[in-house]
mmCIF file of N, CA, C and O in Angstrom:
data_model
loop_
_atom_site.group_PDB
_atom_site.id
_atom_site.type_symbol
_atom_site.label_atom_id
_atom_site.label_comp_id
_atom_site.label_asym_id
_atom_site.label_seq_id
_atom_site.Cartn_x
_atom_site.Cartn_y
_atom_site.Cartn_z
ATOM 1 N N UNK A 1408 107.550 130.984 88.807
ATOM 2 C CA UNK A 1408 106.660 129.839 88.804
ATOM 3 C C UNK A 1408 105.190 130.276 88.810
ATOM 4 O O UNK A 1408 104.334 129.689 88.148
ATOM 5 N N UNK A 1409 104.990 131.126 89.436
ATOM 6 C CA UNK A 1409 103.613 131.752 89.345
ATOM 7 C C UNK A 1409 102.887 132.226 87.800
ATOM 8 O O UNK A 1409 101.685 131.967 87.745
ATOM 9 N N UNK A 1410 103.206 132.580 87.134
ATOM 10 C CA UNK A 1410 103.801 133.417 85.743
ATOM 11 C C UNK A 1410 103.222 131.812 84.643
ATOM 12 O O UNK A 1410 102.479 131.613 83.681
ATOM 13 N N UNK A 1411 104.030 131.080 85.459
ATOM 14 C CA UNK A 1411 103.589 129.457 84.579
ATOM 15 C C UNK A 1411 102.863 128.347 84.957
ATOM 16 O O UNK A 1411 102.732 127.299 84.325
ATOM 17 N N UNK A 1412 102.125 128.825 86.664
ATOM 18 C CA UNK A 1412 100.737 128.521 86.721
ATOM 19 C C UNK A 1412 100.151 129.107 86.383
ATOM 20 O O UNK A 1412 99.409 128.427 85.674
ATOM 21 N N UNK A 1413 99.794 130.274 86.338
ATOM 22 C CA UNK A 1413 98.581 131.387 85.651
ATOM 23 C C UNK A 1413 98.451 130.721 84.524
ATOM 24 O O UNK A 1413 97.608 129.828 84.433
ATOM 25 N N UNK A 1414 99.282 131.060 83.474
ATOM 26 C CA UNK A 1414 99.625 130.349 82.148
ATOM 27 C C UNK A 1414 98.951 128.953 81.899
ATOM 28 O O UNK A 1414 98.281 128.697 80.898
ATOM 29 N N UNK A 1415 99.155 128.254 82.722
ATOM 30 C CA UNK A 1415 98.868 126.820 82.631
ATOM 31 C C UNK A 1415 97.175 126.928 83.356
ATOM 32 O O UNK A 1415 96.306 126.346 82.707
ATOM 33 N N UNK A 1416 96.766 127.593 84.553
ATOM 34 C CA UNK A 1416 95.080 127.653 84.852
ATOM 35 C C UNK A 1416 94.652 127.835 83.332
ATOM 36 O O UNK A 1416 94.323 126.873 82.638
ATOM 37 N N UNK A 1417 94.687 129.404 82.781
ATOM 38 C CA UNK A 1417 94.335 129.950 81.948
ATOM 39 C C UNK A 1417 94.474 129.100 80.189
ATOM 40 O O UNK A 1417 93.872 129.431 79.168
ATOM 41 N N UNK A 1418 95.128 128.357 80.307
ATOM 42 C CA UNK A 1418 95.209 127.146 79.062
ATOM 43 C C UNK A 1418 93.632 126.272 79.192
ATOM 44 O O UNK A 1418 92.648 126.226 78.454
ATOM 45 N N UNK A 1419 93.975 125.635 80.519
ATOM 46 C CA UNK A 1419 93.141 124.631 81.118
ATOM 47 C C UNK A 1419 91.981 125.303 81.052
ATOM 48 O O UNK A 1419 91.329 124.618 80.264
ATOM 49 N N UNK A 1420 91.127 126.451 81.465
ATOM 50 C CA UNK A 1420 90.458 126.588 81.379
ATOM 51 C C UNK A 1420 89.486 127.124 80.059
ATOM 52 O O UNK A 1420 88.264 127.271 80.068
ATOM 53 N N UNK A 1421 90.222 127.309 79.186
ATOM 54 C CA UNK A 1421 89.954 127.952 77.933
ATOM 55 C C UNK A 1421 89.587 126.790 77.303
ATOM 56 O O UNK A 1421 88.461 126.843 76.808
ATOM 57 N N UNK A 1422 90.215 125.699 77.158
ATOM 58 C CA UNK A 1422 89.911 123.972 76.112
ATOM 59 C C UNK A 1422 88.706 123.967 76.666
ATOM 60 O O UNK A 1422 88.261 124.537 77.662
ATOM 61 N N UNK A 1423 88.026 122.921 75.536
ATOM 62 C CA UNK A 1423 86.601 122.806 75.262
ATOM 63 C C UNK A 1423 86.372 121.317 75.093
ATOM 64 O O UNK A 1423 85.512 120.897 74.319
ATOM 65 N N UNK A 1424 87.166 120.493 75.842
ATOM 66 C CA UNK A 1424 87.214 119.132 76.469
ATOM 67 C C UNK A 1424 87.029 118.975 77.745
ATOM 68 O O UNK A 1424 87.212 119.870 78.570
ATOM 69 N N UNK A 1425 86.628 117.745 78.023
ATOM 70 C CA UNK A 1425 85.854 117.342 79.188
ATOM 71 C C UNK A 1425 87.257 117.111 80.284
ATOM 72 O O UNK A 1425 88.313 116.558 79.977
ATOM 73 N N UNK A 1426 86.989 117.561 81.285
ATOM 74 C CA UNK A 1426 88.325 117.434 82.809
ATOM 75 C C UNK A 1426 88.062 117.093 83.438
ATOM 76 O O UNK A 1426 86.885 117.374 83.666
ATOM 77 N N UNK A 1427 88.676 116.213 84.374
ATOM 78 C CA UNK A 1427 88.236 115.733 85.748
ATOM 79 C C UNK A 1427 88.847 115.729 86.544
ATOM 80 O O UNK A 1427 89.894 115.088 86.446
ATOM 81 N N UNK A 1428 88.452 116.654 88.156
ATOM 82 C CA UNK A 1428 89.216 116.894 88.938
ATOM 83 C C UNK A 1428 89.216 115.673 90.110
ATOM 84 O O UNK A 1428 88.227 115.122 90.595
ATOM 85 N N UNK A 1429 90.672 115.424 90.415
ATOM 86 C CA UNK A 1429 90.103 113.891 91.549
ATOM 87 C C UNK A 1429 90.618 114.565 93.023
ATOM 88 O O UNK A 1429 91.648 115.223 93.173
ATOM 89 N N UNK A 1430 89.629 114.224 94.061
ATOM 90 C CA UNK A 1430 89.998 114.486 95.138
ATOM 91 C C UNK A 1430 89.706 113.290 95.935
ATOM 92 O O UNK A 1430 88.682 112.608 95.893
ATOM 93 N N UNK A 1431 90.979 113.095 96.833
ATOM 94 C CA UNK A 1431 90.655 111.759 97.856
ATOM 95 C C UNK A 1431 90.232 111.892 99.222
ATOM 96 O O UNK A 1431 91.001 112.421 100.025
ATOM 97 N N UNK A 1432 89.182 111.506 99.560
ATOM 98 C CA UNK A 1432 88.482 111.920 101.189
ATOM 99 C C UNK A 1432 89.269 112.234 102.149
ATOM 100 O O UNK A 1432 88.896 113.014 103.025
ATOM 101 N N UNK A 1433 90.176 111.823 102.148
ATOM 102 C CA UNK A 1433 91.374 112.173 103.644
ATOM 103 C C UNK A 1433 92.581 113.494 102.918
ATOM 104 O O UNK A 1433 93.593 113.873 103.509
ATOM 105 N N UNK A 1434 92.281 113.821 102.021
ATOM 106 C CA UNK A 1434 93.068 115.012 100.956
ATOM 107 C C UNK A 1434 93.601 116.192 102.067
ATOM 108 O O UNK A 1434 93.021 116.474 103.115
ATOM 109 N N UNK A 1435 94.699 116.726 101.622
ATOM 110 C CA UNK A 1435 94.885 117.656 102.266
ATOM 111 C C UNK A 1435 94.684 119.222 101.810
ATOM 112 O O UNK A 1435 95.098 120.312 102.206
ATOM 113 N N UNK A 1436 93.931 118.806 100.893
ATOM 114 C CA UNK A 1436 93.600 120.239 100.421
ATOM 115 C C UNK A 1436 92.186 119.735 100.447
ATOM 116 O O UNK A 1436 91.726 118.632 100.153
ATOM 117 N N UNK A 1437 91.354 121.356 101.080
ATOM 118 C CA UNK A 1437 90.299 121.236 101.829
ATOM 119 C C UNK A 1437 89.101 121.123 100.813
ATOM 120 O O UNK A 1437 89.269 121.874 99.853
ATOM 121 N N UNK A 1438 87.967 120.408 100.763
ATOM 122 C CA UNK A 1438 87.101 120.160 100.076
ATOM 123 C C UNK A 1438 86.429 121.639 99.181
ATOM 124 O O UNK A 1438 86.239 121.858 97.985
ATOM 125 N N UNK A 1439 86.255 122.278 100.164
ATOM 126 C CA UNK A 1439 86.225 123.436 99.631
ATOM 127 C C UNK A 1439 86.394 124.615 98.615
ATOM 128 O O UNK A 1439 85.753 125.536 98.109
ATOM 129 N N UNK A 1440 88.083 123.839 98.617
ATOM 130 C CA UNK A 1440 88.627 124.581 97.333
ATOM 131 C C UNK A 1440 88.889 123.455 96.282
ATOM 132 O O UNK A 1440 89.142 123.886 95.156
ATOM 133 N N UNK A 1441 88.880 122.290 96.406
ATOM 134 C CA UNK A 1441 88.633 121.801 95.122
ATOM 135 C C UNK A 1441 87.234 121.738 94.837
ATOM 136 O O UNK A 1441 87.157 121.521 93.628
ATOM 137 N N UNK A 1442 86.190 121.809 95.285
ATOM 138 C CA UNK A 1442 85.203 122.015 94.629
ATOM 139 C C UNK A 1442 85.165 123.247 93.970
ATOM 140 O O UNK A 1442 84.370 123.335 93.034
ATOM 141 N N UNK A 1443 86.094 124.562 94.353
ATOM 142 C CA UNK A 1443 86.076 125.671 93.654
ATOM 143 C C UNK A 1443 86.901 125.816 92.694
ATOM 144 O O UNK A 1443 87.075 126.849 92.046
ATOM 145 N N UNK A 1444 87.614 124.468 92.519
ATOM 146 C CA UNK A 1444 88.676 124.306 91.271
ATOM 147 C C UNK A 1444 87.629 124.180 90.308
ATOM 148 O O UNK A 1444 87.369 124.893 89.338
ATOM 149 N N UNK A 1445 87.037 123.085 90.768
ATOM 150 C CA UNK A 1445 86.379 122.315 89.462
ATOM 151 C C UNK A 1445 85.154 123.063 88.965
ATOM 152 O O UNK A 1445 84.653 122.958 87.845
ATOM 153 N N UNK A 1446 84.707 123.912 90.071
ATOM 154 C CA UNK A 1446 83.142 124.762 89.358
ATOM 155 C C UNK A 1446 84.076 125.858 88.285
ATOM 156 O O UNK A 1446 83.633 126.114 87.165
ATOM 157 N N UNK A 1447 85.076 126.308 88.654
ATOM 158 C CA UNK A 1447 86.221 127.289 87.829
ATOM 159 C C UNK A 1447 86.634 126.905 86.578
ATOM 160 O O UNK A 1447 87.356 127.723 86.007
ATOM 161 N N UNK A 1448 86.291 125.534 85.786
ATOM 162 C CA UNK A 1448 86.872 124.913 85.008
ATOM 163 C C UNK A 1448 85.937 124.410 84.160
ATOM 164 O O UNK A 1448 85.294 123.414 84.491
ATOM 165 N N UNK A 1449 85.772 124.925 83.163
ATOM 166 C CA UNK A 1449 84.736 124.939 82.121
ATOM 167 C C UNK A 1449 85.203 122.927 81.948
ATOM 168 O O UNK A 1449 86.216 122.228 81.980
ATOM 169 N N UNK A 1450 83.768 122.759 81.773
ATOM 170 C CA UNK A 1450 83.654 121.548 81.118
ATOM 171 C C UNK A 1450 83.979 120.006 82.579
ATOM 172 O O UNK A 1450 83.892 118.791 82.404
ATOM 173 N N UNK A 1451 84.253 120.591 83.560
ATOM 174 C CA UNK A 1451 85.231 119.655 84.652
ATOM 175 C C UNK A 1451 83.976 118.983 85.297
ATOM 176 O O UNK A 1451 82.855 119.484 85.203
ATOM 177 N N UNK A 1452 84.305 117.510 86.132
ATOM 178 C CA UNK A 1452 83.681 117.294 86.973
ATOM 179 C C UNK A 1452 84.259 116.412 88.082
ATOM 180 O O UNK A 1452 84.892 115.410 87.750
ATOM 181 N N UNK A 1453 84.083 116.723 89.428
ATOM 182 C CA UNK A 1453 84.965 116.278 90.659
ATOM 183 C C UNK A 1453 84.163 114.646 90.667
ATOM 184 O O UNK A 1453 83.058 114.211 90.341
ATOM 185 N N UNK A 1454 85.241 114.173 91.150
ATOM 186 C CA UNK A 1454 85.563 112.915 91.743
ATOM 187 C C UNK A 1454 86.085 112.561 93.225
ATOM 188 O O UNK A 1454 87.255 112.801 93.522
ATOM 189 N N UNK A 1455 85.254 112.025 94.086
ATOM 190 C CA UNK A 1455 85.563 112.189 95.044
ATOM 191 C C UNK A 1455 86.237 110.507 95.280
ATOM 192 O O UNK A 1455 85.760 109.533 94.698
ATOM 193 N N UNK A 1456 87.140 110.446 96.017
ATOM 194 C CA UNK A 1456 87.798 108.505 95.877
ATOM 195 C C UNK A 1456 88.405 108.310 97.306
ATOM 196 O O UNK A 1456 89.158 109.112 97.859
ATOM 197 N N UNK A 1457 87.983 107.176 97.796
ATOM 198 C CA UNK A 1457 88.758 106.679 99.066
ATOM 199 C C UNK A 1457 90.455 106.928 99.187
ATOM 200 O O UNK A 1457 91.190 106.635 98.244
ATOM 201 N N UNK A 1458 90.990 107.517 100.493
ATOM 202 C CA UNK A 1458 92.419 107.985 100.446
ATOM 203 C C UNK A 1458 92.457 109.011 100.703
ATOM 204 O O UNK A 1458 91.569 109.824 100.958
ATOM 205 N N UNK A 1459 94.046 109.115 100.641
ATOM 206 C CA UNK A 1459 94.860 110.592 100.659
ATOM 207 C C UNK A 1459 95.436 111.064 99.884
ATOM 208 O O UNK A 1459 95.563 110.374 98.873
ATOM 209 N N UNK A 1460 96.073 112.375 99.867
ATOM 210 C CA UNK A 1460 96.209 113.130 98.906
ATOM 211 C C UNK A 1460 97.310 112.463 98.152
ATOM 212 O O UNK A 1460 97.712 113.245 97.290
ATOM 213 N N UNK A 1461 98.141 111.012 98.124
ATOM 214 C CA UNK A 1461 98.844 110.521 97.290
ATOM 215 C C UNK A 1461 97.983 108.870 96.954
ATOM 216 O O UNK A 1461 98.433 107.733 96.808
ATOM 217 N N UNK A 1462 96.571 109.436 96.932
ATOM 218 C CA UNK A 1462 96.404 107.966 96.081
ATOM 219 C C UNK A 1462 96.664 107.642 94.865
ATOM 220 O O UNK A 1462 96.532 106.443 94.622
ATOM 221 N N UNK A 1463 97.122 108.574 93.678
ATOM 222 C CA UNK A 1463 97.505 107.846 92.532
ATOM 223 C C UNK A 1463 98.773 106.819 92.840
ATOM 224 O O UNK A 1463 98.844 105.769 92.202
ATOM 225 N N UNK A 1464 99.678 107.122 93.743
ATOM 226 C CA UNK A 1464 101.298 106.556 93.886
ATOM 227 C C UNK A 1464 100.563 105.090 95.008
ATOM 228 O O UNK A 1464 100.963 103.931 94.898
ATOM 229 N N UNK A 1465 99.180 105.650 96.272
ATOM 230 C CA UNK A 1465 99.019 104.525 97.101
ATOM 231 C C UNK A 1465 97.885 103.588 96.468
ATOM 232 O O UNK A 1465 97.529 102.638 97.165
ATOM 233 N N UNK A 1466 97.396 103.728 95.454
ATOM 234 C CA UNK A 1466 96.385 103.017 94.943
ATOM 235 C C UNK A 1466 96.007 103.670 93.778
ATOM 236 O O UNK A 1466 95.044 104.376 93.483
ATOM 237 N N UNK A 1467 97.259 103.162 93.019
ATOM 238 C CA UNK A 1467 97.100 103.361 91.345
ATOM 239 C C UNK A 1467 95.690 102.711 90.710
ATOM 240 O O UNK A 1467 94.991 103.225 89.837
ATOM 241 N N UNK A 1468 95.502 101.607 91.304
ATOM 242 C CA UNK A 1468 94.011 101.100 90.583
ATOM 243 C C UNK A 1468 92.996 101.742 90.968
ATOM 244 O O UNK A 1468 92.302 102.179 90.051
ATOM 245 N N UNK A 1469 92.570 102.013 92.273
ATOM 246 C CA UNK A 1469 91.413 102.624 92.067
ATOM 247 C C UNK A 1469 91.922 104.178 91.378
ATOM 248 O O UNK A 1469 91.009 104.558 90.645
ATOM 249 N N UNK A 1470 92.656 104.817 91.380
ATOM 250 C CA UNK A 1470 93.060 105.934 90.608
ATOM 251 C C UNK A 1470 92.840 105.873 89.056
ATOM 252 O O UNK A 1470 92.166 106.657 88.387
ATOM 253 N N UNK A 1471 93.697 104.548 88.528
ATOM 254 C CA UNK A 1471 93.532 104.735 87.008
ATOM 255 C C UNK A 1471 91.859 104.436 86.573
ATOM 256 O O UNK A 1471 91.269 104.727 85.533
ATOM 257 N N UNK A 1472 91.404 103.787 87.726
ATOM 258 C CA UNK A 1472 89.581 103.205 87.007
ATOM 259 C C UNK A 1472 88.406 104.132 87.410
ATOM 260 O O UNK A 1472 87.215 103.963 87.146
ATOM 261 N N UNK A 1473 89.176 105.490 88.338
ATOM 262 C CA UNK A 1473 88.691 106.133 88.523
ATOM 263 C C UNK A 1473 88.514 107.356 86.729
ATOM 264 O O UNK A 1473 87.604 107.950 86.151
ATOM 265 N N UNK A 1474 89.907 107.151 86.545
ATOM 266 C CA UNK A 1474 90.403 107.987 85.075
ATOM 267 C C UNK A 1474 90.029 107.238 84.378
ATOM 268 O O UNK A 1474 89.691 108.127 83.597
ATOM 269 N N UNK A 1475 89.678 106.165 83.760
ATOM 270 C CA UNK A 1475 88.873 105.285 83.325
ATOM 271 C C UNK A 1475 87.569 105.412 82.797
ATOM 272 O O UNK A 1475 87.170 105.289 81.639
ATOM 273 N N UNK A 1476 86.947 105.692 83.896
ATOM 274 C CA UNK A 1476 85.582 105.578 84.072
ATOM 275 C C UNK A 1476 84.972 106.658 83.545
ATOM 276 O O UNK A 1476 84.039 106.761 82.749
ATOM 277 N N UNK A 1477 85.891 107.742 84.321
ATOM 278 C CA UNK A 1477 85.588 109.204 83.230
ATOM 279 C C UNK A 1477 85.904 109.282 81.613
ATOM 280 O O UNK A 1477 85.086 109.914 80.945
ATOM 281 N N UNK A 1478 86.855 108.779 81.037
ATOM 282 C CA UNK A 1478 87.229 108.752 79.790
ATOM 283 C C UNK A 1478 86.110 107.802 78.891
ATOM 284 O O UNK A 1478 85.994 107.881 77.668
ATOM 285 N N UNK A 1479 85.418 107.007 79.664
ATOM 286 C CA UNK A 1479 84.721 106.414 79.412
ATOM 287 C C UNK A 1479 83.005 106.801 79.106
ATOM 288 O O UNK A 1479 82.258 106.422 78.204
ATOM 289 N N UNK A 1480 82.788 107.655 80.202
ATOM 290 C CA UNK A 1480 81.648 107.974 80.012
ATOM 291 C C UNK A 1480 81.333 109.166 79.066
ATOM 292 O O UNK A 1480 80.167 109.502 78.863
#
């Protein structure tokens, strides 16, 4: 599995399209390192959104208008 995250960072970071990383304030992965996701990721920009680390499943709307908003701008 490791072998096909590397694989999959190293995809992601190579495209020359715009990414957006979402993190939700109560997240369980520490602010820290997703901000070091997203500086790592050519072209990316963080999103920070009310919640926890399952707000797409606890609040699909603000999730999708969050993905939205980016696709948008």
């Amino acid at each position: 599995i490791l072998n096909l995250l590397e694989d999959l960072n190293s995809q992601i970071k190579s495209q020359d399209i715009k990414k957006i990383v979402i993190r939700a304030k109560k997240d369980m992965i520490k602010e820290e390192h997703t901000k070091r996701i997203a500086n790592g990721i050519k072209r990316s920009s963080l999103s920070i959104i009310d919640g926890d680390h399952f707000i797409a499943n606890k609040n699909s709307k603000l999730f999708n208008e969050t993905v939205e908003n980016f696709l948008n701008a």
